[in-house]
mmCIF file of C-alpha atoms in Angstrom:
data_model
loop_
_atom_site.group_PDB
_atom_site.id
_atom_site.type_symbol
_atom_site.label_atom_id
_atom_site.label_comp_id
_atom_site.label_asym_id
_atom_site.label_seq_id
_atom_site.Cartn_x
_atom_site.Cartn_y
_atom_site.Cartn_z
ATOM 1 C CA MET A 4 0.012 -0.019 -0.110
ATOM 2 C CA ASN A 5 1.150 3.503 -0.947
ATOM 3 C CA LYS A 6 2.316 5.197 2.212
ATOM 4 C CA LEU A 7 2.636 8.561 0.601
ATOM 5 C CA ARG A 8 -0.439 11.161 0.910
ATOM 6 C CA ARG A 9 -3.047 10.958 -1.847
ATOM 7 C CA ARG A 10 -5.928 13.013 -2.450
ATOM 8 C CA ALA A 11 -9.235 11.616 -1.926
ATOM 9 C CA THR A 12 -9.975 11.919 -5.445
ATOM 10 C CA GLY A 13 -7.153 9.464 -6.102
ATOM 11 C CA ARG A 14 -5.155 11.753 -8.077
ATOM 12 C CA ILE A 15 -1.322 11.650 -7.804
ATOM 13 C CA THR A 16 0.061 14.173 -5.500
ATOM 14 C CA LEU A 17 3.246 16.326 -5.830
ATOM 15 C CA ASP A 18 4.552 14.649 -2.724
ATOM 16 C CA GLU A 19 4.477 11.270 -4.728
ATOM 17 C CA VAL A 20 6.207 13.029 -7.445
ATOM 18 C CA SER A 21 9.026 14.664 -5.312
ATOM 19 C CA ALA A 22 9.574 11.093 -3.422
ATOM 20 C CA ALA A 23 9.899 9.260 -6.964
ATOM 21 C CA ALA A 24 12.479 11.870 -8.213
ATOM 22 C CA GLY A 25 14.155 12.147 -4.642
ATOM 23 C CA VAL A 26 13.909 15.883 -4.324
ATOM 24 C CA SER A 27 11.758 18.027 -1.961
ATOM 25 C CA PRO A 28 8.369 18.966 -2.945
ATOM 26 C CA ILE A 29 9.262 22.649 -3.037
ATOM 27 C CA THR A 30 12.060 21.584 -5.704
ATOM 28 C CA ALA A 31 9.607 19.358 -7.549
ATOM 29 C CA SER A 32 6.978 22.370 -7.835
ATOM 30 C CA ARG A 33 9.908 24.726 -8.993
ATOM 31 C CA ALA A 34 10.969 22.092 -11.587
ATOM 32 C CA LEU A 35 7.536 21.418 -13.143
ATOM 33 C CA ARG A 36 6.936 25.252 -13.353
ATOM 34 C CA GLY A 37 10.114 25.744 -15.367
ATOM 35 C CA GLN A 38 11.826 27.951 -12.989
ATOM 36 C CA ARG A 39 15.415 28.379 -14.311
ATOM 37 C CA SER A 40 16.661 28.403 -10.516
ATOM 38 C CA VAL A 41 16.387 24.381 -10.693
ATOM 39 C CA ASP A 42 19.185 22.464 -12.077
ATOM 40 C CA PRO A 43 18.530 21.190 -15.475
ATOM 41 C CA ALA A 44 19.345 17.680 -14.406
ATOM 42 C CA LEU A 45 16.800 17.722 -11.620
ATOM 43 C CA VAL A 46 14.212 19.308 -13.681
ATOM 44 C CA GLU A 47 14.616 16.162 -15.946
ATOM 45 C CA ARG A 48 14.423 13.800 -13.043
ATOM 46 C CA VAL A 49 11.108 15.385 -11.684
ATOM 47 C CA ARG A 50 9.446 15.511 -15.112
ATOM 48 C CA GLU A 51 10.212 11.897 -15.711
ATOM 49 C CA ALA A 52 8.831 11.066 -12.518
ATOM 50 C CA ALA A 53 5.738 13.033 -13.120
ATOM 51 C CA GLU A 54 5.172 11.503 -16.556
ATOM 52 C CA ARG A 55 5.734 8.031 -15.371
ATOM 53 C CA LEU A 56 3.313 8.692 -12.333
ATOM 54 C CA GLY A 57 0.745 10.374 -14.539
ATOM 55 C CA TYR A 58 0.908 13.510 -12.442
ATOM 56 C CA VAL A 59 -1.444 16.288 -13.569
ATOM 57 C CA PRO A 60 -0.850 19.664 -11.594
ATOM 58 C CA ASP A 61 -4.114 21.093 -10.002
ATOM 59 C CA PRO A 62 -4.220 24.768 -11.049
ATOM 60 C CA ALA A 63 -6.686 25.534 -8.405
ATOM 61 C CA ALA A 64 -4.689 23.970 -5.723
ATOM 62 C CA ARG A 65 -1.680 25.713 -6.797
ATOM 63 C CA ALA A 66 -3.290 29.142 -6.940
ATOM 64 C CA LEU A 67 -4.331 28.396 -3.301
ATOM 65 C CA ALA A 68 -1.085 27.277 -2.040
ATOM 66 C CA SER A 69 0.910 30.074 -3.539
ATOM 67 C CA ALA A 70 -1.796 32.953 -3.634
ATOM 68 C CA ARG A 71 -0.778 33.214 -7.277
ATOM 69 C CA SER A 72 -2.175 31.780 -10.256
ATOM 70 C CA SER A 73 -0.003 30.842 -13.472
ATOM 71 C CA GLN A 74 -3.132 31.049 -15.656
ATOM 72 C CA VAL A 75 -4.447 33.835 -17.732
ATOM 73 C CA VAL A 76 -7.747 34.107 -19.294
ATOM 74 C CA VAL A 77 -7.903 35.207 -22.963
ATOM 75 C CA LEU A 78 -11.425 35.785 -24.307
ATOM 76 C CA VAL A 79 -11.575 36.460 -28.120
ATOM 77 C CA PRO A 80 -15.026 36.407 -30.224
ATOM 78 C CA MET A 81 -14.217 33.511 -32.331
ATOM 79 C CA LEU A 82 -11.556 31.168 -33.758
ATOM 80 C CA SER A 83 -12.877 30.910 -37.131
ATOM 81 C CA ASN A 84 -11.396 34.233 -37.828
ATOM 82 C CA ALA A 85 -7.586 34.180 -38.663
ATOM 83 C CA LEU A 86 -7.140 37.622 -36.934
ATOM 84 C CA PHE A 87 -7.869 36.101 -33.451
ATOM 85 C CA VAL A 88 -5.713 33.175 -34.276
ATOM 86 C CA ASP A 89 -2.940 35.168 -35.001
ATOM 87 C CA LEU A 90 -3.618 37.399 -31.923
ATOM 88 C CA LEU A 91 -3.629 34.298 -29.443
ATOM 89 C CA GLU A 92 -0.376 32.873 -31.173
ATOM 90 C CA ALA A 93 1.455 36.119 -30.189
ATOM 91 C CA VAL A 94 -0.077 36.060 -26.662
ATOM 92 C CA HIS A 95 0.752 32.467 -26.105
ATOM 93 C CA ALA A 96 4.234 32.980 -27.288
ATOM 94 C CA THR A 97 4.704 35.894 -24.847
ATOM 95 C CA LEU A 98 3.249 34.430 -21.724
ATOM 96 C CA LEU A 99 4.681 30.891 -22.033
ATOM 97 C CA PRO A 100 8.307 31.766 -21.370
ATOM 98 C CA ALA A 101 7.172 33.655 -18.366
ATOM 99 C CA GLY A 102 5.438 30.766 -16.699
ATOM 100 C CA TYR A 103 1.843 31.422 -17.596
ATOM 101 C CA GLN A 104 -0.677 29.245 -19.411
ATOM 102 C CA THR A 105 -3.826 30.550 -21.203
ATOM 103 C CA LEU A 106 -7.481 29.728 -20.675
ATOM 104 C CA ILE A 107 -8.904 30.702 -23.856
ATOM 105 C CA GLY A 108 -12.871 31.452 -24.330
ATOM 106 C CA MET A 109 -14.954 32.334 -27.246
ATOM 107 C CA THR A 110 -17.656 35.008 -26.660
ATOM 108 C CA HIS A 111 -19.243 34.998 -30.246
ATOM 109 C CA TYR A 112 -19.492 38.855 -29.842
ATOM 110 C CA ASP A 113 -22.102 38.261 -26.996
ATOM 111 C CA PRO A 114 -21.451 40.292 -24.056
ATOM 112 C CA ALA A 115 -23.889 37.861 -22.001
ATOM 113 C CA GLU A 116 -21.841 34.986 -22.961
ATOM 114 C CA GLU A 117 -18.746 36.869 -22.295
ATOM 115 C CA GLU A 118 -20.170 37.380 -18.500
ATOM 116 C CA GLN A 119 -20.930 33.734 -18.272
ATOM 117 C CA LEU A 120 -17.376 32.870 -19.313
ATOM 118 C CA LEU A 121 -15.856 35.411 -16.819
ATOM 119 C CA ARG A 122 -17.826 33.951 -14.099
ATOM 120 C CA GLY A 123 -16.627 30.422 -14.590
ATOM 121 C CA TYR A 124 -13.013 31.161 -15.238
ATOM 122 C CA MET A 125 -12.807 33.469 -11.959
ATOM 123 C CA ALA A 126 -13.357 30.251 -10.022
ATOM 124 C CA HIS A 127 -9.807 29.235 -11.095
ATOM 125 C CA ARG A 128 -8.321 32.557 -9.576
ATOM 126 C CA PRO A 129 -6.635 33.591 -12.811
ATOM 127 C CA ALA A 130 -3.373 35.846 -12.564
ATOM 128 C CA GLY A 131 -4.833 38.089 -15.229
ATOM 129 C CA LEU A 132 -7.288 39.019 -17.861
ATOM 130 C CA LEU A 133 -7.005 39.636 -21.691
ATOM 131 C CA LEU A 134 -10.052 40.955 -23.133
ATOM 132 C CA THR A 135 -11.305 41.814 -26.620
ATOM 133 C CA GLY A 136 -12.668 45.624 -26.899
ATOM 134 C CA PHE A 137 -14.939 47.093 -24.352
ATOM 135 C CA ASP A 138 -18.326 46.005 -25.231
ATOM 136 C CA ARG A 139 -19.498 44.154 -22.134
ATOM 137 C CA THR A 140 -22.297 43.906 -19.484
ATOM 138 C CA GLU A 141 -22.283 45.871 -16.303
ATOM 139 C CA GLY A 142 -22.112 42.420 -14.502
ATOM 140 C CA SER A 143 -18.766 42.043 -16.072
ATOM 141 C CA ARG A 144 -17.404 45.343 -15.404
ATOM 142 C CA LYS A 145 -18.309 44.801 -11.704
ATOM 143 C CA LEU A 146 -17.038 41.388 -11.850
ATOM 144 C CA ILE A 147 -13.539 42.423 -13.147
ATOM 145 C CA GLU A 148 -13.146 45.502 -10.982
ATOM 146 C CA ALA A 149 -14.166 43.577 -7.677
ATOM 147 C CA SER A 150 -11.739 40.716 -8.403
ATOM 148 C CA GLY A 151 -8.602 43.154 -8.421
ATOM 149 C CA VAL A 152 -7.299 40.715 -11.440
ATOM 150 C CA PRO A 153 -5.122 42.723 -13.730
ATOM 151 C CA CYS A 154 -6.844 43.234 -17.219
ATOM 152 C CA VAL A 155 -5.784 44.675 -20.318
ATOM 153 C CA HIS A 156 -8.081 45.298 -23.349
ATOM 154 C CA MET A 157 -7.101 44.308 -26.947
ATOM 155 C CA MET A 158 -7.943 45.671 -30.247
ATOM 156 C CA GLU A 159 -9.278 49.001 -29.039
ATOM 157 C CA THR A 160 -7.715 51.903 -26.890
ATOM 158 C CA ALA A 161 -9.453 53.848 -24.067
ATOM 159 C CA GLU A 162 -8.071 56.894 -22.337
ATOM 160 C CA ALA A 163 -9.593 56.278 -18.796
ATOM 161 C CA PRO A 164 -8.069 56.011 -15.341
ATOM 162 C CA GLY A 165 -7.070 52.474 -14.280
ATOM 163 C CA VAL A 166 -7.982 51.120 -17.877
ATOM 164 C CA PHE A 167 -5.066 49.191 -19.815
ATOM 165 C CA SER A 168 -5.384 48.675 -23.540
ATOM 166 C CA VAL A 169 -3.394 47.977 -26.642
ATOM 167 C CA GLY A 170 -4.952 48.373 -29.794
ATOM 168 C CA PHE A 171 -5.795 51.158 -32.581
ATOM 169 C CA SER A 172 -8.419 53.351 -33.811
ATOM 170 C CA GLN A 173 -11.033 51.272 -35.967
ATOM 171 C CA ALA A 174 -12.756 54.599 -36.817
ATOM 172 C CA ALA A 175 -9.535 56.245 -38.095
ATOM 173 C CA ALA A 176 -8.693 53.246 -40.176
ATOM 174 C CA GLY A 177 -12.358 53.187 -41.534
ATOM 175 C CA TYR A 178 -11.770 57.073 -42.454
ATOM 176 C CA ALA A 179 -8.511 56.366 -43.953
ATOM 177 C CA MET A 180 -9.839 53.746 -46.404
ATOM 178 C CA THR A 181 -12.749 55.829 -47.446
ATOM 179 C CA ARG A 182 -10.574 58.860 -48.005
ATOM 180 C CA HIS A 183 -8.189 56.623 -50.226
ATOM 181 C CA LEU A 184 -11.328 55.536 -52.422
ATOM 182 C CA VAL A 185 -12.334 59.103 -52.678
ATOM 183 C CA GLU A 186 -9.067 60.400 -53.724
ATOM 184 C CA ARG A 187 -9.073 57.727 -56.478
ATOM 185 C CA GLY A 188 -12.137 59.551 -57.836
ATOM 186 C CA ARG A 189 -14.914 57.425 -56.455
ATOM 187 C CA ARG A 190 -18.104 59.294 -55.757
ATOM 188 C CA ARG A 191 -20.651 56.499 -55.049
ATOM 189 C CA VAL A 192 -18.890 54.533 -52.073
ATOM 190 C CA MET A 193 -20.732 51.773 -50.512
ATOM 191 C CA PHE A 194 -20.072 50.271 -47.222
ATOM 192 C CA LEU A 195 -20.667 46.516 -47.064
ATOM 193 C CA ALA A 196 -20.828 45.125 -43.397
ATOM 194 C CA ALA A 197 -21.375 41.751 -41.725
ATOM 195 C CA GLN A 198 -21.622 40.386 -37.946
ATOM 196 C CA LEU A 199 -22.267 44.362 -36.947
ATOM 197 C CA ASP A 200 -20.064 44.090 -33.956
ATOM 198 C CA PRO A 201 -18.742 47.222 -32.194
ATOM 199 C CA ARG A 202 -15.387 47.422 -34.145
ATOM 200 C CA THR A 203 -17.312 46.924 -37.573
ATOM 201 C CA LEU A 204 -19.564 49.844 -36.499
ATOM 202 C CA GLN A 205 -16.572 52.153 -35.461
ATOM 203 C CA ARG A 206 -15.120 51.562 -38.955
ATOM 204 C CA LEU A 207 -18.622 52.396 -40.299
ATOM 205 C CA GLN A 208 -18.524 55.838 -38.501
ATOM 206 C CA GLY A 209 -15.054 56.593 -39.926
ATOM 207 C CA TYR A 210 -16.555 55.828 -43.385
ATOM 208 C CA ARG A 211 -19.340 58.124 -42.433
ATOM 209 C CA ASP A 212 -17.040 60.938 -41.338
ATOM 210 C CA ALA A 213 -14.785 60.569 -44.440
ATOM 211 C CA LEU A 214 -17.901 60.775 -46.876
ATOM 212 C CA ARG A 215 -19.703 63.606 -44.976
ATOM 213 C CA GLY A 216 -16.436 65.694 -45.173
ATOM 214 C CA ALA A 217 -16.296 65.163 -48.683
ATOM 215 C CA GLY A 218 -19.970 66.109 -49.336
ATOM 216 C CA LEU A 219 -20.559 62.523 -50.690
ATOM 217 C CA TYR A 220 -22.419 60.758 -47.898
ATOM 218 C CA ASP A 221 -25.781 58.778 -48.965
ATOM 219 C CA GLU A 222 -27.113 56.470 -46.005
ATOM 220 C CA ALA A 223 -28.690 54.467 -48.946
ATOM 221 C CA LEU A 224 -25.099 53.188 -49.807
ATOM 222 C CA GLU A 225 -24.729 51.517 -46.423
ATOM 223 C CA LEU A 226 -25.662 47.746 -46.733
ATOM 224 C CA LEU A 227 -25.401 46.134 -43.322
ATOM 225 C CA ASP A 228 -26.277 42.525 -42.648
ATOM 226 C CA PRO A 229 -26.020 40.993 -39.097
ATOM 227 C CA ARG A 230 -25.069 37.649 -40.342
ATOM 228 C CA ARG A 231 -21.602 36.044 -39.648
ATOM 229 C CA SER A 232 -19.177 37.298 -41.962
ATOM 230 C CA SER A 233 -17.859 34.862 -44.855
ATOM 231 C CA MET A 234 -16.714 34.829 -48.429
ATOM 232 C CA ALA A 235 -20.237 33.435 -49.440
ATOM 233 C CA LEU A 236 -21.933 36.485 -47.937
ATOM 234 C CA GLY A 237 -19.507 38.631 -49.416
ATOM 235 C CA ALA A 238 -20.445 37.353 -52.841
ATOM 236 C CA ALA A 239 -24.065 37.651 -52.044
ATOM 237 C CA LEU A 240 -23.698 41.179 -50.826
ATOM 238 C CA PHE A 241 -21.637 42.317 -53.996
ATOM 239 C CA GLU A 242 -24.585 41.055 -56.398
ATOM 240 C CA ARG A 243 -26.958 42.960 -54.268
ATOM 241 C CA ALA A 244 -25.114 45.980 -53.808
ATOM 242 C CA LEU A 245 -24.776 46.398 -57.823
ATOM 243 C CA GLY A 246 -28.262 45.239 -58.255
ATOM 244 C CA GLU A 247 -29.525 47.844 -56.120
ATOM 245 C CA HIS A 248 -27.135 50.715 -56.750
ATOM 246 C CA GLY A 249 -26.007 50.527 -60.242
ATOM 247 C CA ASP A 250 -24.016 53.628 -59.966
ATOM 248 C CA ALA A 251 -22.033 52.473 -57.152
ATOM 249 C CA ASP A 252 -18.285 52.745 -57.999
ATOM 250 C CA ALA A 253 -16.647 51.459 -54.869
ATOM 251 C CA LEU A 254 -17.442 48.734 -52.377
ATOM 252 C CA PHE A 255 -15.592 49.045 -48.912
ATOM 253 C CA CYS A 256 -16.089 45.912 -47.271
ATOM 254 C CA CYS A 257 -15.837 45.785 -43.415
ATOM 255 C CA ASN A 258 -13.373 42.765 -43.589
ATOM 256 C CA ASP A 259 -11.493 40.616 -45.991
ATOM 257 C CA ASP A 260 -13.801 37.856 -45.991
ATOM 258 C CA LEU A 261 -16.527 39.813 -47.403
ATOM 259 C CA ALA A 262 -13.930 41.614 -49.978
ATOM 260 C CA GLN A 263 -12.507 38.250 -51.090
ATOM 261 C CA GLY A 264 -16.009 36.865 -51.617
ATOM 262 C CA ALA A 265 -17.040 39.985 -53.491
ATOM 263 C CA LEU A 266 -13.783 39.748 -55.953
ATOM 264 C CA LEU A 267 -14.741 36.048 -56.558
ATOM 265 C CA ALA A 268 -18.211 37.143 -57.537
ATOM 266 C CA ALA A 269 -16.921 40.061 -59.981
ATOM 267 C CA LEU A 270 -14.786 37.207 -61.703
ATOM 268 C CA ARG A 271 -17.881 35.022 -61.958
ATOM 269 C CA LEU A 272 -20.145 37.733 -63.137
ATOM 270 C CA GLY A 273 -17.434 39.545 -65.615
ATOM 271 C CA VAL A 274 -17.491 42.644 -63.552
ATOM 272 C CA SER A 275 -14.270 44.336 -64.063
ATOM 273 C CA VAL A 276 -12.287 45.534 -60.912
ATOM 274 C CA PRO A 277 -11.366 48.363 -60.407
ATOM 275 C CA GLN A 278 -12.244 49.764 -63.673
ATOM 276 C CA ARG A 279 -16.223 49.338 -63.258
ATOM 277 C CA VAL A 280 -16.179 49.137 -59.436
ATOM 278 C CA ALA A 281 -13.203 49.226 -56.777
ATOM 279 C CA VAL A 282 -13.309 46.626 -53.969
ATOM 280 C CA ALA A 283 -11.538 47.313 -50.529
ATOM 281 C CA GLY A 284 -11.489 45.108 -47.611
ATOM 282 C CA PHE A 285 -10.019 45.345 -43.939
ATOM 283 C CA ASN A 286 -7.418 43.185 -41.787
ATOM 284 C CA ASP A 287 -5.188 41.935 -44.548
ATOM 285 C CA LEU A 288 -6.024 38.239 -44.141
ATOM 286 C CA ALA A 289 -4.055 35.462 -45.569
ATOM 287 C CA GLY A 290 -4.863 35.268 -49.561
ATOM 288 C CA SER A 291 -5.840 38.824 -50.091
ATOM 289 C CA ASP A 292 -2.602 39.591 -51.851
ATOM 290 C CA GLN A 293 -3.468 36.569 -54.186
ATOM 291 C CA MET A 294 -6.802 37.684 -55.230
ATOM 292 C CA LEU A 295 -7.445 38.748 -58.949
ATOM 293 C CA PRO A 296 -6.893 41.661 -58.716
ATOM 294 C CA PRO A 297 -4.867 41.806 -55.198
ATOM 295 C CA LEU A 298 -7.005 43.260 -52.515
ATOM 296 C CA THR A 299 -6.589 46.662 -51.197
ATOM 297 C CA THR A 300 -7.006 46.372 -47.526
ATOM 298 C CA VAL A 301 -6.114 47.852 -44.135
ATOM 299 C CA HIS A 302 -3.561 45.693 -42.328
ATOM 300 C CA THR A 303 -4.116 45.411 -38.791
ATOM 301 C CA PRO A 304 -1.252 44.278 -36.494
ATOM 302 C CA ARG A 305 -2.779 41.654 -34.434
ATOM 303 C CA VAL A 306 0.523 39.914 -33.786
ATOM 304 C CA GLU A 307 2.025 43.128 -32.269
ATOM 305 C CA ILE A 308 -1.193 43.910 -30.505
ATOM 306 C CA GLY A 309 -1.113 40.204 -28.851
ATOM 307 C CA GLN A 310 2.518 40.708 -27.933
ATOM 308 C CA GLN A 311 2.250 44.219 -26.403
ATOM 309 C CA ALA A 312 -0.955 43.356 -24.569
ATOM 310 C CA ALA A 313 0.585 40.258 -23.200
ATOM 311 C CA ALA A 314 3.594 42.118 -21.968
ATOM 312 C CA MET A 315 1.730 44.924 -20.307
ATOM 313 C CA LEU A 316 -0.381 42.402 -18.583
ATOM 314 C CA LEU A 317 3.014 40.539 -17.376
ATOM 315 C CA ARG A 318 4.128 43.904 -15.873
ATOM 316 C CA LEU A 319 0.687 44.263 -14.081
ATOM 317 C CA MET A 320 0.831 40.764 -12.805
ATOM 318 C CA GLN A 321 4.337 41.274 -11.453
ATOM 319 C CA GLY A 322 3.569 44.517 -9.851
ATOM 320 C CA GLN A 323 5.442 46.649 -12.066
ATOM 321 C CA GLU A 324 4.928 50.082 -13.431
ATOM 322 C CA VAL A 325 3.406 50.192 -16.887
ATOM 323 C CA PRO A 326 4.641 53.417 -19.026
ATOM 324 C CA ARG A 327 1.544 53.787 -21.007
ATOM 325 C CA ALA A 328 -1.927 52.636 -20.161
ATOM 326 C CA ALA A 329 -3.086 53.101 -23.623
ATOM 327 C CA VAL A 330 -0.999 51.971 -26.603
ATOM 328 C CA ASP A 331 -2.091 52.607 -29.922
ATOM 329 C CA VAL A 332 -0.179 50.477 -32.290
ATOM 330 C CA GLY A 333 -1.746 52.142 -35.499
ATOM 331 C CA CYS A 334 -2.344 50.002 -38.608
ATOM 332 C CA THR A 335 -1.438 50.444 -42.314
ATOM 333 C CA LEU A 336 -3.422 51.088 -45.698
ATOM 334 C CA VAL A 337 -2.105 48.392 -48.170
ATOM 335 C CA VAL A 338 -2.834 49.779 -51.523
ATOM 336 C CA ARG A 339 -3.047 46.829 -54.163
ATOM 337 C CA GLY A 340 -4.748 46.335 -57.781
ATOM 338 C CA SER A 341 -8.475 46.112 -56.689
ATOM 339 C CA THR A 342 -8.754 50.057 -56.073
#
């Protein structure tokens, strides 16, 4: 019979791992957390013992024992969007070497679902939070504030006391793209949008501001669809746009999914781009530079946002000063053949 202490659940304990490796429990704990102060030979011995015994760390118990968690909650709208996959990769690559693991949740652009996720994840006593944007319930805001858990917002910025954020101005990016189309001589510029999440609506505001400034704004040229964005929807919106507005000479799509679908529809229908109608997108997703013609778009620095947001959160979790609470990383207009 095993004389070492084992949990009532039957799970292998750290005491058993340390005994099997011939080290103290504290050394075993440090070795499994990847702390560099432990001799590499001991780390290997402890890891071998843990693997042989089937030991799985209990993050909640670790947090209670150390008053510190190694988990960071990261909430994004969805993983079907390559933008957020790139962002998560950057976050993971920044946090892992510092000893933190990510708990990833998908909100599906639903503040109520985000609140449900937050309430569940807070039970794990996370060390920090990385959240997308600022659109959330009052319940979520109170939960975050009451928890005292460091929090950094991604993709948008806000100048407010105690609020930390890394992103860029969606409205300014929408304005810049619309101005580009106007400067190319386009006068009937349509805005094609799907999902209608807060960042899409901020781009729409930039579009409106640019056209109003040029004396060209027409509300009828906004084609807003609440369905999830896709290339198929982009193709359908392209046909609808030209069918309902035969004088439209430019289509600003709220993201590259729609724009890529629009370009494929143009090829299928024999509509010349950009001669008959210009097409522009947003986010500079994979494949946009390979379209026929290559897609003009806005390159959004999601890797840089992920890296800087995670680095900012690390400083907050470690009690270090953050030089700037709101970091605007900007974005870049990428002009290609479609405009």
